CSV table of C-alpha atoms in Angstrom, one decimal:
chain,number,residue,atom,x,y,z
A,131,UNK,CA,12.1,37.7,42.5
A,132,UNK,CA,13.4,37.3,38.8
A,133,UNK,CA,16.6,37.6,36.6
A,134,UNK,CA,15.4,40.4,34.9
A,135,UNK,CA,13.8,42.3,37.7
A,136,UNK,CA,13.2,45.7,36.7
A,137,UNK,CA,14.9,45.2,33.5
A,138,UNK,CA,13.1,46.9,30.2
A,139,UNK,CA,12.8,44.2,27.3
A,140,UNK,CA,11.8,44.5,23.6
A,141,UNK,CA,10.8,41.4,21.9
A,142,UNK,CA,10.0,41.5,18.2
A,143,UNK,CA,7.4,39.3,16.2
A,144,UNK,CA,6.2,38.0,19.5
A,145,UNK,CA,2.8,37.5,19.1
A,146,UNK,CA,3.5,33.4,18.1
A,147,UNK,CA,5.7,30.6,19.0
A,148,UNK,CA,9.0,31.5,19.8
A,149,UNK,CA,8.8,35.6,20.5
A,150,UNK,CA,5.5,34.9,22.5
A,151,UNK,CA,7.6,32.1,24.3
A,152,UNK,CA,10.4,34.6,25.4
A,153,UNK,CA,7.9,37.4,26.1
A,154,UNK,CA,5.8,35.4,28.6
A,155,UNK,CA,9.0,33.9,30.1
A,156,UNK,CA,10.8,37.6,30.8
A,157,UNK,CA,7.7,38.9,32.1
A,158,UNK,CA,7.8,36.0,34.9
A,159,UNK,CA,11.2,36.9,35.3
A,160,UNK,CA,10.4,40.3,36.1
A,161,UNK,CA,11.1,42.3,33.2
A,162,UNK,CA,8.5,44.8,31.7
A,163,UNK,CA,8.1,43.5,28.1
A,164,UNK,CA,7.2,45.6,24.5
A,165,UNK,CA,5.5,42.4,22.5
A,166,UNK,CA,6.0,43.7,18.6
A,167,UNK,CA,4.1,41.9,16.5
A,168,UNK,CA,2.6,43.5,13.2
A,169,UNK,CA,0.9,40.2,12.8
A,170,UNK,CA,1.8,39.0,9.4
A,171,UNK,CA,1.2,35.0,7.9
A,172,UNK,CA,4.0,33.2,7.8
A,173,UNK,CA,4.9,34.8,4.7
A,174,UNK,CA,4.5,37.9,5.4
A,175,UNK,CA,1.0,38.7,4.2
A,176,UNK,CA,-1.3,40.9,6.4
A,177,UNK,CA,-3.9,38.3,8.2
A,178,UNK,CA,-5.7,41.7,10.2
A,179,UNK,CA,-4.9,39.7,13.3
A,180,UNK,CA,-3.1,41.2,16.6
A,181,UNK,CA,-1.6,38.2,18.6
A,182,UNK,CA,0.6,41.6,20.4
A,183,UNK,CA,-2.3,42.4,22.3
A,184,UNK,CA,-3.4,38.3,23.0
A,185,UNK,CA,-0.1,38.5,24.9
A,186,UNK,CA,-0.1,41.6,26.5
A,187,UNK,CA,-3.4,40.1,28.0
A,188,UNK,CA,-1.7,36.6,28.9
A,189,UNK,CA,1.0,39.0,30.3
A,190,UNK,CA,-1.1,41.6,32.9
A,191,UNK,CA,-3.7,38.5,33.7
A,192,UNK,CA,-0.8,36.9,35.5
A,193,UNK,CA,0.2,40.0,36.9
A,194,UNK,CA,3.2,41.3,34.4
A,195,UNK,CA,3.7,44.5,32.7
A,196,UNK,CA,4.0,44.3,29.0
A,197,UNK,CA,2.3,46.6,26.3
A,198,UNK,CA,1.8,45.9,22.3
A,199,UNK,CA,3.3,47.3,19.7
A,200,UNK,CA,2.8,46.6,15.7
A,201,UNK,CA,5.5,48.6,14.4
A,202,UNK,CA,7.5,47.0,11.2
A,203,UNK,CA,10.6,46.2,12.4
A,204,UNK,CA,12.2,46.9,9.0
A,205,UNK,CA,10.3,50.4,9.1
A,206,UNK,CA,13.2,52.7,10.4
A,207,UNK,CA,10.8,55.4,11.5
A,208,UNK,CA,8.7,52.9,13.6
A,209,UNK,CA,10.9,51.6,15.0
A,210,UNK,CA,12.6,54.6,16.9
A,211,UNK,CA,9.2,55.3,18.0
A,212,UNK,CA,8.7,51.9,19.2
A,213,UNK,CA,11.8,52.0,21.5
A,214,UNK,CA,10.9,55.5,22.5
A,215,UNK,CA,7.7,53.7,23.9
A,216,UNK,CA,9.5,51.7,25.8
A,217,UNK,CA,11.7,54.3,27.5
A,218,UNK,CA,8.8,56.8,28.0
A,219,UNK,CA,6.1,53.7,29.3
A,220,UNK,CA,8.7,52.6,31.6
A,221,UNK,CA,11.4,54.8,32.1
A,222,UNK,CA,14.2,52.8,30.5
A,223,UNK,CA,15.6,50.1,27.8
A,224,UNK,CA,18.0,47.2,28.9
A,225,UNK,CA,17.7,44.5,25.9
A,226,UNK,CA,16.5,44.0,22.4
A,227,UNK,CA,15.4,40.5,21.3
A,228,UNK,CA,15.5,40.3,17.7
A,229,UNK,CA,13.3,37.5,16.7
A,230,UNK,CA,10.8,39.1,13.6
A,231,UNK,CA,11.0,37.1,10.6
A,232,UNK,CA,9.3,35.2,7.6
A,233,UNK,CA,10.4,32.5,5.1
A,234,UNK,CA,9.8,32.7,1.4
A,235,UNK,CA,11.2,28.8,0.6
A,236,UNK,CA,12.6,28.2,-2.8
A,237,UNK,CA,15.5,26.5,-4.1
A,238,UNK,CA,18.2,28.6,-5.8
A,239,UNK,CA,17.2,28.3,-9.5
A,240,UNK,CA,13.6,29.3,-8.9
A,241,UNK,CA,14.0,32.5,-6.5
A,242,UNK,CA,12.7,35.6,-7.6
A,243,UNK,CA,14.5,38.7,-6.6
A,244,UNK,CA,11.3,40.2,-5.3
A,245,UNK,CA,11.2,36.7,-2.5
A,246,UNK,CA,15.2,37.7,-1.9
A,247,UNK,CA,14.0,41.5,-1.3
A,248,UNK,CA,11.7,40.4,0.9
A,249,UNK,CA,13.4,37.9,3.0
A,250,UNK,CA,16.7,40.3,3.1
A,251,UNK,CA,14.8,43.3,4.2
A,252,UNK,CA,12.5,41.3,7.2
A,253,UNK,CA,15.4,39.4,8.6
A,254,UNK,CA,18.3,41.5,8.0
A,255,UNK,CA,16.7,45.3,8.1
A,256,UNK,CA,14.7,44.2,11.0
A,257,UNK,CA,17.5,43.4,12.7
A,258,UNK,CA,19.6,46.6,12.0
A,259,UNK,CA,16.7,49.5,12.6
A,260,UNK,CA,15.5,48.3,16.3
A,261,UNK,CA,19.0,47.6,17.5
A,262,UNK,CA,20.7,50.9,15.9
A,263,UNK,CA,17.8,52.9,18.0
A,264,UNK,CA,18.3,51.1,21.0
A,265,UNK,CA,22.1,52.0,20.6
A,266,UNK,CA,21.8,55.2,20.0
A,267,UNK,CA,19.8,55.5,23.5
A,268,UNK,CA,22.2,53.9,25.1
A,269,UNK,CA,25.4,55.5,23.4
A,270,UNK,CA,23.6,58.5,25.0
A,271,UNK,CA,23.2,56.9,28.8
A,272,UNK,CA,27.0,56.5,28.4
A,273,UNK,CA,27.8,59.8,26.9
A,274,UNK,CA,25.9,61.1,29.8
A,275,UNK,CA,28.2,59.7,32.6
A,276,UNK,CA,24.9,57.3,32.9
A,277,UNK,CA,25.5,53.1,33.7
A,278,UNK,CA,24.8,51.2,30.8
A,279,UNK,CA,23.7,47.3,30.6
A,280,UNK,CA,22.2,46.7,27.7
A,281,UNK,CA,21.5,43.9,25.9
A,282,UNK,CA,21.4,42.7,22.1
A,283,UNK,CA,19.7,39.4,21.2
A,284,UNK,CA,19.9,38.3,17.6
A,285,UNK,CA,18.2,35.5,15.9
A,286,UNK,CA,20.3,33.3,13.5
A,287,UNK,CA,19.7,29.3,12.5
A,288,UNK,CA,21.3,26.3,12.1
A,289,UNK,CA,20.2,27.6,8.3
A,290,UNK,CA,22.5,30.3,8.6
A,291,UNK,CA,25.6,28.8,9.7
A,292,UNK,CA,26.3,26.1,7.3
A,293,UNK,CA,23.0,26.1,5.0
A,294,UNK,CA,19.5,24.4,4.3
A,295,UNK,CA,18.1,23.3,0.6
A,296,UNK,CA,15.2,25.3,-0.7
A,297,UNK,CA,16.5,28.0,1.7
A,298,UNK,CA,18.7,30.2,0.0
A,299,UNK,CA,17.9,33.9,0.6
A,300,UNK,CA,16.4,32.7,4.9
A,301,UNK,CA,20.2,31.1,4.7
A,302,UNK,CA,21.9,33.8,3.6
A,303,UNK,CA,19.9,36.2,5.5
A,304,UNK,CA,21.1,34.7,8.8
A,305,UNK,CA,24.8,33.9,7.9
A,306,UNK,CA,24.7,37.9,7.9
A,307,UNK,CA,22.7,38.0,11.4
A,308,UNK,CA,25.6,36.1,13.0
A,309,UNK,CA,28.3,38.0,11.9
A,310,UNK,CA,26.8,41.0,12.7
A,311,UNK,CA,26.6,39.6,15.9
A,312,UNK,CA,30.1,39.7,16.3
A,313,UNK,CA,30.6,43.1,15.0
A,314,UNK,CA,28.5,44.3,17.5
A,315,UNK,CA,29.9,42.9,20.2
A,316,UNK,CA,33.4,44.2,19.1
A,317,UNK,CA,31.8,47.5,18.3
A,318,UNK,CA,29.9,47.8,21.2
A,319,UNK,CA,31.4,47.0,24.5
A,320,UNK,CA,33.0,50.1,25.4
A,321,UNK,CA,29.4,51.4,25.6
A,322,UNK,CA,28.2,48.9,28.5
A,323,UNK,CA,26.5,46.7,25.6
A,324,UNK,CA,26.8,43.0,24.6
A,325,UNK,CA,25.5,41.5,21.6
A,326,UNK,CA,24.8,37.7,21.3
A,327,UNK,CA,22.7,35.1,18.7
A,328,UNK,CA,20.7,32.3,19.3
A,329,UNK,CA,20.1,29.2,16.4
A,330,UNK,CA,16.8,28.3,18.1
A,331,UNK,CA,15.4,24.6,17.0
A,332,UNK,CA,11.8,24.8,17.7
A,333,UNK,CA,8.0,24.0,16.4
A,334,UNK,CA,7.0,27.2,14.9
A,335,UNK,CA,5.2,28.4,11.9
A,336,UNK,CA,8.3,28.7,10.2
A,337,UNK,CA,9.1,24.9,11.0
A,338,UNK,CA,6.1,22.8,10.9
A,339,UNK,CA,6.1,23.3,6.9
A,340,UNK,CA,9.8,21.8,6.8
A,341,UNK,CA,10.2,19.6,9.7
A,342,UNK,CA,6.4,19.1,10.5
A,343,UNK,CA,6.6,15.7,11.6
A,344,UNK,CA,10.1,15.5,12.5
A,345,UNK,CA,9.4,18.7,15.1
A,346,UNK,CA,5.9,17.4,16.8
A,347,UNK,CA,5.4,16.8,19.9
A,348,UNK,CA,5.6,13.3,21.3
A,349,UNK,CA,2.9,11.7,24.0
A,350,UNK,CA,4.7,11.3,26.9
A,351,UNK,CA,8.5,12.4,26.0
A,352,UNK,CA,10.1,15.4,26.8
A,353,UNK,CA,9.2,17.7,24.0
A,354,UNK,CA,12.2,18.4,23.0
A,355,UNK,CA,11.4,21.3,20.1
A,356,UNK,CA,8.3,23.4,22.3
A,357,UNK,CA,9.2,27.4,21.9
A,358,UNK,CA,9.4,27.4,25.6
A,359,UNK,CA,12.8,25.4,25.9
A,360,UNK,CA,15.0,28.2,24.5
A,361,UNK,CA,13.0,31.4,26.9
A,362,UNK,CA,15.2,30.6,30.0
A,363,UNK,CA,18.4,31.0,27.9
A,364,UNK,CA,16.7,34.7,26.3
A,365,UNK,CA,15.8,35.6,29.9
A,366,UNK,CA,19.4,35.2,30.8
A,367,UNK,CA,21.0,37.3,28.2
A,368,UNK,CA,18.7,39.7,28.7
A,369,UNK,CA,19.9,39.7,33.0
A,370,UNK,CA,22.4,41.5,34.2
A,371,UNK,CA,23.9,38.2,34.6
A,372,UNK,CA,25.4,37.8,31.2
A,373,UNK,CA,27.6,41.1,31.2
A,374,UNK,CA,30.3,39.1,30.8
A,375,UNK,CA,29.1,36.8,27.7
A,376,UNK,CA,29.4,39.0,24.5
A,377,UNK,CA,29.8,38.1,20.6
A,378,UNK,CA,28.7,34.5,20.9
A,379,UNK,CA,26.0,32.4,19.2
A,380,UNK,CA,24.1,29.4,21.1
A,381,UNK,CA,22.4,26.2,19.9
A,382,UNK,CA,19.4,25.4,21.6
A,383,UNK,CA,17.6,21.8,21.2
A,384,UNK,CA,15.4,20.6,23.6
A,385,UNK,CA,17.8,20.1,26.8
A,386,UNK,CA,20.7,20.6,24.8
A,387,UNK,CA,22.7,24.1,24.9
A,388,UNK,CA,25.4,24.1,22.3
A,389,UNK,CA,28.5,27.0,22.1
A,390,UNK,CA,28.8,27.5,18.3
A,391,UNK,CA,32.4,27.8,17.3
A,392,UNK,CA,31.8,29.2,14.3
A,393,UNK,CA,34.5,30.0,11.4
A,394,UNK,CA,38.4,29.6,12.5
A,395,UNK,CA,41.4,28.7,10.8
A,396,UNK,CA,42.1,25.5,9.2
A,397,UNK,CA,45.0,23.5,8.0
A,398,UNK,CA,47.2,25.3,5.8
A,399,UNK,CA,50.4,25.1,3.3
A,400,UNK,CA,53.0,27.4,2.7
A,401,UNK,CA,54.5,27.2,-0.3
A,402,UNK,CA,57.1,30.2,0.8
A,403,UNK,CA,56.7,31.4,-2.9
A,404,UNK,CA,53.6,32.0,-5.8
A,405,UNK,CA,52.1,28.9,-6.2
A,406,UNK,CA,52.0,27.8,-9.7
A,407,UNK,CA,48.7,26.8,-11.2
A,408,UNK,CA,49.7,23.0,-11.8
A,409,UNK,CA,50.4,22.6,-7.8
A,410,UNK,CA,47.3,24.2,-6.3
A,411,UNK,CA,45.1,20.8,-6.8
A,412,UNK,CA,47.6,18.8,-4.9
A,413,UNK,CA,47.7,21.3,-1.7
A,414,UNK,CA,44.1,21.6,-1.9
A,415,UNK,CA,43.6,17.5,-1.8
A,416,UNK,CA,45.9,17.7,0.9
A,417,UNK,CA,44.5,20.5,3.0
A,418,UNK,CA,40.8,18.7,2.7
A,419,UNK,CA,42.0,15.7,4.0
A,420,UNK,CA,43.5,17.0,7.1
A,421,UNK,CA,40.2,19.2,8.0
A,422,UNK,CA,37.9,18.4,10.3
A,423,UNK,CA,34.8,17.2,8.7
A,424,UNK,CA,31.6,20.1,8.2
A,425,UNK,CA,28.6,20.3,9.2
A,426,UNK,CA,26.5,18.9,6.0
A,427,UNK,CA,23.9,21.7,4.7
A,428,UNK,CA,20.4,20.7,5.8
A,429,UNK,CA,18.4,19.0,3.7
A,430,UNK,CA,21.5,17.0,2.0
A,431,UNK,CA,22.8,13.4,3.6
């Protein structure tokens, strides 16, 4: 018996590394699992390679249920199919695990808006079109009289909530990921759905350029960034279990599971009038000092 016995789970680009980690790890939880993968390099070139079907195979060898699928998740069309797949292969949808995406690195002054394009429409596209299908199912389930329990899992990074050098558009690209996190969840709920993010720290191809050495793994230690730490925590908000967790975003690193807090109020000044031009340095001096001291952007000491 699993957590996500009979549950029905799409994972996106989870051919490699982190998707392939949750696929394999819902699947031995019990869920029936669509792999997505279209099976792009790093940068989103076409390599002609299908890791979908490697783990499909890694899937149904250890007795699983799991089928490919190489849709685009940024493709709005193939997408709707792709979740109609899952509903018609095995009769139902429960969660979405939004984890597709490529980095075009480039610090600010040498992006190209073609690299932006590309990075805003993989990451933050590919997060809209599979989610607003899998809605739209179950908005229907719940129109119908019909339980709902389904599931939203979004993919954001430590890059996205308070920045990385050289990473401007993958930044910006998930600052937008977590907030539509929480208007999802907000949105949502009264449909039986929750919607959660996860800023994953692992060894993937979209770390070992950055953090190669930093990121490998150790002889003997724990290995603290392996995709397979952060599948337990996916498997979970994918259960029935987490109906109750909805609009949050979780750090994962190694052994370490982090509740981000995210932005909140500050200290503030009232000036109980228009503040004049000469006296907004002072308040602002004053208002720096007494806040608690950010994260630093990544990449910066």
């Amino acid at each position: 018996m699993g957590i996500c016995d009979d549950r029905v789970v799409i994972v996106t680009g989870a051919g490699r590394g982190l998707g392939r980690a949750y696929a394999l790890e819902l699947a031995a939880q019990g869920a029936a699992v669509v792999v997505n993968d279209l099976g792009v390099s790093n940068h989103g070139e076409d390599t002609g390679e299908s890791p979908a079907d490697a783990v499909v195979a890694e899937i149904t060898a250890a007795g699983g249920r799991a089928i490919a699928n190489h849709a685009d998740v940024a493709d709005w069309d193939a997408t709707g199919t792709m979740v109609a797949q899952a509903i018609e292969t095995f009769g139902g949808l429960h969660a979405v695990v939004n984890n597709a995406g490529f980095v075009r690195d480039r610090m600010f002054v040498s992006a190209t808006p073609d690299e932006w394009d590309a990075i805003m429409h993989v990451h933050l596209r590919g997060h809209f079109c599979t989610s607003r299908h899998a809605v739209d199912y179950w908005r229907g389930q719940a129109k119908a009289g019909k339980p709902v329990d389904g599931r939203i899992v979004n993919t954001t990074s430590g890059a996205g909530l308070h920045g990385s050098m050289g990473q401007t558009a993958y930044s910006t690209a998930k600052g937008g990921i977590a907030t539509m996190t929480l208007v999802q969840a907000a949105e949502l709920a009264r449909y039986g759905i929750t919607a959660n993010a996860l800023t994953p720290n692992a060894r993937t191809r979209m770390t070992e350029g950055a953090f190669g050495e930093a990121m490998s793994k150790k002889d003997g230690d724990f290995d603290t960034f392996a995709p397979e730490n952060t599948a337990p925590l996916v498997a979970w908000l994918c259960s029935a279990a987490s109906s109750e967790v909805t609009g949050q975003v979780f750090e994962l690193i190694g052994g370490k599971l982090t509740l981000c807090l995210g932005w909140s109020d500050g200290p503030s000044e009232d000036a109980g009038r228009m503040w004049q031009a000469e006296e907004v340095g002072g308040a602002v001096d004053r208002l720096m000092a007494d806040r608690p001291k950010a994260k630093p952007v990544w990449g910066t000491s």
